[in-house]
Amino acid sequence: MDQHNSSWMTHPALKNIDSEKLQTLLSLAQQGQKMSKKELLPFLMAAASKSKSEGTSFDTQETDLIIQVLKQGTSLEESSKIDRLCSLMRTLRR
């Protein structure tokens, strides 16, 4: 992932999120970038489970902030897809 693709990590809205958490996200993004859409959801679910078992988790506010920052500059269609995926993730967490 080049510098441009990781610039979201320095967005002012994310300044209060622990830098280790942001590094974890960057690592996941780099790994996920090489995967097909079919592989991505199981990968993310496994990563979330691993992070939780290691004591690293993102609260709802952190998650919402990160998603809002990542959605900036996306098309309406892409933004809608992200919203649907987030809705699915929330449903699966219950």
PDB file of N, CA, C and O in Angstrom, residues 17-62:
ATOM      1  N   ILE A  17      -7.474   7.888  18.405  1.00  0.00           N
ATOM      2  CA  ILE A  17      -7.413   6.431  18.343  1.00  0.00           C
ATOM      3  C   ILE A  17      -5.963   6.000  18.494  1.00  0.00           C
ATOM      4  O   ILE A  17      -5.062   6.550  17.859  1.00  0.00           O
ATOM      5  N   ASP A  18      -5.735   5.021  19.338  1.00  0.00           N
ATOM      6  CA  ASP A  18      -4.404   4.514  19.632  1.00  0.00           C
ATOM      7  C   ASP A  18      -3.645   4.174  18.341  1.00  0.00           C
ATOM      8  O   ASP A  18      -4.201   3.542  17.436  1.00  0.00           O
ATOM      9  N   SER A  19      -2.387   4.584  18.278  1.00  0.00           N
ATOM     10  CA  SER A  19      -1.591   4.365  17.063  1.00  0.00           C
ATOM     11  C   SER A  19      -1.386   2.879  16.777  1.00  0.00           C
ATOM     12  O   SER A  19      -1.297   2.475  15.611  1.00  0.00           O
ATOM     13  N   GLU A  20      -1.331   2.046  17.806  1.00  0.00           N
ATOM     14  CA  GLU A  20      -1.194   0.603  17.584  1.00  0.00           C
ATOM     15  C   GLU A  20      -2.438   0.044  16.884  1.00  0.00           C
ATOM     16  O   GLU A  20      -2.334  -0.835  16.026  1.00  0.00           O
ATOM     17  N   LYS A  21      -3.600   0.558  17.256  1.00  0.00           N
ATOM     18  CA  LYS A  21      -4.829   0.127  16.600  1.00  0.00           C
ATOM     19  C   LYS A  21      -4.812   0.532  15.130  1.00  0.00           C
ATOM     20  O   LYS A  21      -5.201  -0.246  14.253  1.00  0.00           O
ATOM     21  N   LEU A  22      -4.344   1.734  14.851  1.00  0.00           N
ATOM     22  CA  LEU A  22      -4.276   2.191  13.466  1.00  0.00           C
ATOM     23  C   LEU A  22      -3.266   1.370  12.664  1.00  0.00           C
ATOM     24  O   LEU A  22      -3.496   1.068  11.490  1.00  0.00           O
ATOM     25  N   GLN A  23      -2.168   0.989  13.283  1.00  0.00           N
ATOM     26  CA  GLN A  23      -1.188   0.142  12.600  1.00  0.00           C
ATOM     27  C   GLN A  23      -1.780  -1.231  12.297  1.00  0.00           C
ATOM     28  O   GLN A  23      -1.528  -1.809  11.240  1.00  0.00           O
ATOM     29  N   THR A  24      -2.574  -1.749  13.232  1.00  0.00           N
ATOM     30  CA  THR A  24      -3.254  -3.020  13.010  1.00  0.00           C
ATOM     31  C   THR A  24      -4.180  -2.905  11.803  1.00  0.00           C
ATOM     32  O   THR A  24      -4.209  -3.792  10.947  1.00  0.00           O
ATOM     33  N   LEU A  25      -4.921  -1.802  11.731  1.00  0.00           N
ATOM     34  CA  LEU A  25      -5.812  -1.583  10.595  1.00  0.00           C
ATOM     35  C   LEU A  25      -5.038  -1.500   9.286  1.00  0.00           C
ATOM     36  O   LEU A  25      -5.462  -2.048   8.261  1.00  0.00           O
ATOM     37  N   LEU A  26      -3.911  -0.815   9.302  1.00  0.00           N
ATOM     38  CA  LEU A  26      -3.099  -0.690   8.092  1.00  0.00           C
ATOM     39  C   LEU A  26      -2.623  -2.070   7.637  1.00  0.00           C
ATOM     40  O   LEU A  26      -2.683  -2.402   6.457  1.00  0.00           O
ATOM     41  N   SER A  27      -2.183  -2.878   8.576  1.00  0.00           N
ATOM     42  CA  SER A  27      -1.730  -4.224   8.253  1.00  0.00           C
ATOM     43  C   SER A  27      -2.864  -5.048   7.647  1.00  0.00           C
ATOM     44  O   SER A  27      -2.680  -5.747   6.642  1.00  0.00           O
ATOM     45  N   LEU A  28      -4.056  -4.954   8.249  1.00  0.00           N
ATOM     46  CA  LEU A  28      -5.214  -5.672   7.714  1.00  0.00           C
ATOM     47  C   LEU A  28      -5.558  -5.180   6.307  1.00  0.00           C
ATOM     48  O   LEU A  28      -5.875  -5.980   5.425  1.00  0.00           O
ATOM     49  N   ALA A  29      -5.485  -3.878   6.115  1.00  0.00           N
ATOM     50  CA  ALA A  29      -5.795  -3.308   4.802  1.00  0.00           C
ATOM     51  C   ALA A  29      -4.805  -3.808   3.754  1.00  0.00           C
ATOM     52  O   ALA A  29      -5.199  -4.138   2.627  1.00  0.00           O
ATOM     53  N   GLN A  30      -3.543  -3.887   4.121  1.00  0.00           N
ATOM     54  CA  GLN A  30      -2.528  -4.364   3.187  1.00  0.00           C
ATOM     55  C   GLN A  30      -2.770  -5.822   2.826  1.00  0.00           C
ATOM     56  O   GLN A  30      -2.662  -6.209   1.668  1.00  0.00           O
ATOM     57  N   GLN A  31      -3.111  -6.632   3.825  1.00  0.00           N
ATOM     58  CA  GLN A  31      -3.381  -8.048   3.560  1.00  0.00           C
ATOM     59  C   GLN A  31      -4.663  -8.214   2.745  1.00  0.00           C
ATOM     60  O   GLN A  31      -4.719  -9.014   1.816  1.00  0.00           O
ATOM     61  N   GLY A  32      -5.686  -7.471   3.105  1.00  0.00           N
ATOM     62  CA  GLY A  32      -6.972  -7.573   2.438  1.00  0.00           C
ATOM     63  C   GLY A  32      -6.946  -7.094   1.005  1.00  0.00           C
ATOM     64  O   GLY A  32      -7.749  -7.531   0.177  1.00  0.00           O
ATOM     65  N   GLN A  33      -6.024  -6.211   0.708  1.00  0.00           N
ATOM     66  CA  GLN A  33      -5.908  -5.647  -0.636  1.00  0.00           C
ATOM     67  C   GLN A  33      -5.605  -6.737  -1.671  1.00  0.00           C
ATOM     68  O   GLN A  33      -5.970  -6.621  -2.827  1.00  0.00           O
ATOM     69  N   LYS A  34      -4.979  -7.808  -1.231  1.00  0.00           N
ATOM     70  CA  LYS A  34      -4.572  -8.883  -2.139  1.00  0.00           C
ATOM     71  C   LYS A  34      -5.647  -9.954  -2.293  1.00  0.00           C
ATOM     72  O   LYS A  34      -5.460 -10.919  -3.002  1.00  0.00           O
ATOM     73  N   MET A  35      -6.769  -9.785  -1.594  1.00  0.00           N
ATOM     74  CA  MET A  35      -7.804 -10.814  -1.584  1.00  0.00           C
ATOM     75  C   MET A  35      -8.967 -10.477  -2.494  1.00  0.00           C
ATOM     76  O   MET A  35      -9.235  -9.312  -2.766  1.00  0.00           O
ATOM     77  N   SER A  36      -9.640 -11.540  -2.904  1.00  0.00           N
ATOM     78  CA  SER A  36     -10.861 -11.343  -3.684  1.00  0.00           C
ATOM     79  C   SER A  36     -11.971 -10.921  -2.724  1.00  0.00           C
ATOM     80  O   SER A  36     -11.864 -11.103  -1.506  1.00  0.00           O
ATOM     81  N   LYS A  37     -13.048 -10.392  -3.259  1.00  0.00           N
ATOM     82  CA  LYS A  37     -14.178  -9.999  -2.425  1.00  0.00           C
ATOM     83  C   LYS A  37     -14.733 -11.201  -1.675  1.00  0.00           C
ATOM     84  O   LYS A  37     -15.187 -11.080  -0.544  1.00  0.00           O
ATOM     85  N   LYS A  38     -14.680 -12.361  -2.276  1.00  0.00           N
ATOM     86  CA  LYS A  38     -15.192 -13.583  -1.652  1.00  0.00           C
ATOM     87  C   LYS A  38     -14.352 -13.974  -0.432  1.00  0.00           C
ATOM     88  O   LYS A  38     -14.877 -14.500   0.544  1.00  0.00           O
ATOM     89  N   GLU A  39     -13.067 -13.724  -0.476  1.00  0.00           N
ATOM     90  CA  GLU A  39     -12.165 -14.065   0.622  1.00  0.00           C
ATOM     91  C   GLU A  39     -12.175 -13.022   1.737  1.00  0.00           C
ATOM     92  O   GLU A  39     -11.812 -13.316   2.870  1.00  0.00           O
ATOM     93  N   LEU A  40     -12.592 -11.809   1.412  1.00  0.00           N
ATOM     94  CA  LEU A  40     -12.443 -10.687   2.333  1.00  0.00           C
ATOM     95  C   LEU A  40     -13.286 -10.800   3.604  1.00  0.00           C
ATOM     96  O   LEU A  40     -12.777 -10.567   4.702  1.00  0.00           O
ATOM     97  N   LEU A  41     -14.561 -11.152   3.500  1.00  0.00           N
ATOM     98  CA  LEU A  41     -15.414 -11.215   4.685  1.00  0.00           C
ATOM     99  C   LEU A  41     -14.915 -12.259   5.683  1.00  0.00           C
ATOM    100  O   LEU A  41     -14.761 -11.940   6.870  1.00  0.00           O
ATOM    101  N   PRO A  42     -14.607 -13.498   5.256  1.00  0.00           N
ATOM    102  CA  PRO A  42     -14.058 -14.457   6.233  1.00  0.00           C
ATOM    103  C   PRO A  42     -12.743 -13.982   6.853  1.00  0.00           C
ATOM    104  O   PRO A  42     -12.493 -14.189   8.043  1.00  0.00           O
ATOM    105  N   PHE A  43     -11.909 -13.325   6.044  1.00  0.00           N
ATOM    106  CA  PHE A  43     -10.650 -12.783   6.555  1.00  0.00           C
ATOM    107  C   PHE A  43     -10.903 -11.745   7.644  1.00  0.00           C
ATOM    108  O   PHE A  43     -10.289 -11.777   8.710  1.00  0.00           O
ATOM    109  N   LEU A  44     -11.836 -10.820   7.376  1.00  0.00           N
ATOM    110  CA  LEU A  44     -12.138  -9.776   8.353  1.00  0.00           C
ATOM    111  C   LEU A  44     -12.753 -10.350   9.627  1.00  0.00           C
ATOM    112  O   LEU A  44     -12.447  -9.894  10.732  1.00  0.00           O
ATOM    113  N   MET A  45     -13.605 -11.332   9.484  1.00  0.00           N
ATOM    114  CA  MET A  45     -14.221 -11.962  10.656  1.00  0.00           C
ATOM    115  C   MET A  45     -13.150 -12.662  11.511  1.00  0.00           C
ATOM    116  O   MET A  45     -13.150 -12.551  12.733  1.00  0.00           O
ATOM    117  N   ALA A  46     -12.228 -13.367  10.863  1.00  0.00           N
ATOM    118  CA  ALA A  46     -11.141 -14.035  11.581  1.00  0.00           C
ATOM    119  C   ALA A  46     -10.226 -13.012  12.251  1.00  0.00           C
ATOM    120  O   ALA A  46      -9.787 -13.204  13.389  1.00  0.00           O
ATOM    121  N   ALA A  47      -9.945 -11.907  11.565  1.00  0.00           N
ATOM    122  CA  ALA A  47      -9.089 -10.860  12.127  1.00  0.00           C
ATOM    123  C   ALA A  47      -9.755 -10.223  13.343  1.00  0.00           C
ATOM    124  O   ALA A  47      -9.090  -9.952  14.348  1.00  0.00           O
ATOM    125  N   ALA A  48     -11.057 -10.010  13.266  1.00  0.00           N
ATOM    126  CA  ALA A  48     -11.783  -9.428  14.402  1.00  0.00           C
ATOM    127  C   ALA A  48     -11.751 -10.368  15.593  1.00  0.00           C
ATOM    128  O   ALA A  48     -11.538  -9.938  16.733  1.00  0.00           O
ATOM    129  N   SER A  49     -11.923 -11.643  15.339  1.00  0.00           N
ATOM    130  CA  SER A  49     -11.891 -12.637  16.411  1.00  0.00           C
ATOM    131  C   SER A  49     -10.504 -12.702  17.051  1.00  0.00           C
ATOM    132  O   SER A  49     -10.372 -12.741  18.279  1.00  0.00           O
ATOM    133  N   LYS A  50      -9.466 -12.694  16.217  1.00  0.00           N
ATOM    134  CA  LYS A  50      -8.082 -12.731  16.723  1.00  0.00           C
ATOM    135  C   LYS A  50      -7.781 -11.483  17.546  1.00  0.00           C
ATOM    136  O   LYS A  50      -7.204 -11.578  18.625  1.00  0.00           O
ATOM    137  N   SER A  51      -8.168 -10.328  17.047  1.00  0.00           N
ATOM    138  CA  SER A  51      -7.919  -9.080  17.771  1.00  0.00           C
ATOM    139  C   SER A  51      -8.611  -9.090  19.129  1.00  0.00           C
ATOM    140  O   SER A  51      -8.033  -8.685  20.136  1.00  0.00           O
ATOM    141  N   LYS A  52      -9.832  -9.579  19.146  1.00  0.00           N
ATOM    142  CA  LYS A  52     -10.585  -9.642  20.401  1.00  0.00           C
ATOM    143  C   LYS A  52      -9.901 -10.572  21.393  1.00  0.00           C
ATOM    144  O   LYS A  52      -9.780 -10.246  22.573  1.00  0.00           O
ATOM    145  N   SER A  53      -9.413 -11.720  20.921  1.00  0.00           N
ATOM    146  CA  SER A  53      -8.735 -12.661  21.819  1.00  0.00           C
ATOM    147  C   SER A  53      -7.411 -12.107  22.333  1.00  0.00           C
ATOM    148  O   SER A  53      -6.944 -12.490  23.395  1.00  0.00           O
ATOM    149  N   GLU A  54      -6.819 -11.185  21.577  1.00  0.00           N
ATOM    150  CA  GLU A  54      -5.563 -10.544  21.993  1.00  0.00           C
ATOM    151  C   GLU A  54      -5.816  -9.297  22.831  1.00  0.00           C
ATOM    152  O   GLU A  54      -4.885  -8.620  23.241  1.00  0.00           O
ATOM    153  N   GLY A  55      -7.089  -8.978  23.051  1.00  0.00           N
ATOM    154  CA  GLY A  55      -7.430  -7.829  23.876  1.00  0.00           C
ATOM    155  C   GLY A  55      -7.461  -6.506  23.136  1.00  0.00           C
ATOM    156  O   GLY A  55      -7.538  -5.449  23.741  1.00  0.00           O
ATOM    157  N   THR A  56      -7.404  -6.558  21.814  1.00  0.00           N
ATOM    158  CA  THR A  56      -7.470  -5.344  21.008  1.00  0.00           C
ATOM    159  C   THR A  56      -8.844  -5.276  20.360  1.00  0.00           C
ATOM    160  O   THR A  56      -9.245  -6.202  19.665  1.00  0.00           O
ATOM    161  N   SER A  57      -9.547  -4.213  20.629  1.00  0.00           N
ATOM    162  CA  SER A  57     -10.849  -4.054  19.989  1.00  0.00           C
ATOM    163  C   SER A  57     -11.114  -2.571  19.762  1.00  0.00           C
ATOM    164  O   SER A  57     -10.508  -1.718  20.391  1.00  0.00           O
ATOM    165  N   PHE A  58     -12.020  -2.313  18.857  1.00  0.00           N
ATOM    166  CA  PHE A  58     -12.415  -0.952  18.541  1.00  0.00           C
ATOM    167  C   PHE A  58     -13.824  -0.751  19.058  1.00  0.00           C
ATOM    168  O   PHE A  58     -14.705  -1.567  18.785  1.00  0.00           O
ATOM    169  N   ASP A  59     -14.028   0.325  19.811  1.00  0.00           N
ATOM    170  CA  ASP A  59     -15.381   0.579  20.276  1.00  0.00           C
ATOM    171  C   ASP A  59     -16.211   1.118  19.115  1.00  0.00           C
ATOM    172  O   ASP A  59     -15.700   1.407  18.029  1.00  0.00           O
ATOM    173  N   THR A  60     -17.503   1.227  19.331  1.00  0.00           N
ATOM    174  CA  THR A  60     -18.413   1.655  18.271  1.00  0.00           C
ATOM    175  C   THR A  60     -18.042   3.020  17.716  1.00  0.00           C
ATOM    176  O   THR A  60     -18.061   3.239  16.497  1.00  0.00           O
ATOM    177  N   GLN A  61     -17.672   3.942  18.599  1.00  0.00           N
ATOM    178  CA  GLN A  61     -17.310   5.287  18.148  1.00  0.00           C
ATOM    179  C   GLN A  61     -16.065   5.251  17.264  1.00  0.00           C
ATOM    180  O   GLN A  61     -16.010   5.907  16.224  1.00  0.00           O
ATOM    181  N   GLU A  62     -15.054   4.480  17.671  1.00  0.00           N
ATOM    182  CA  GLU A  62     -13.835   4.374  16.863  1.00  0.00           C
ATOM    183  C   GLU A  62     -14.151   3.768  15.493  1.00  0.00           C
ATOM    184  O   GLU A  62     -13.690   4.262  14.466  1.00  0.00           O
TER     185      GLU A  62
END
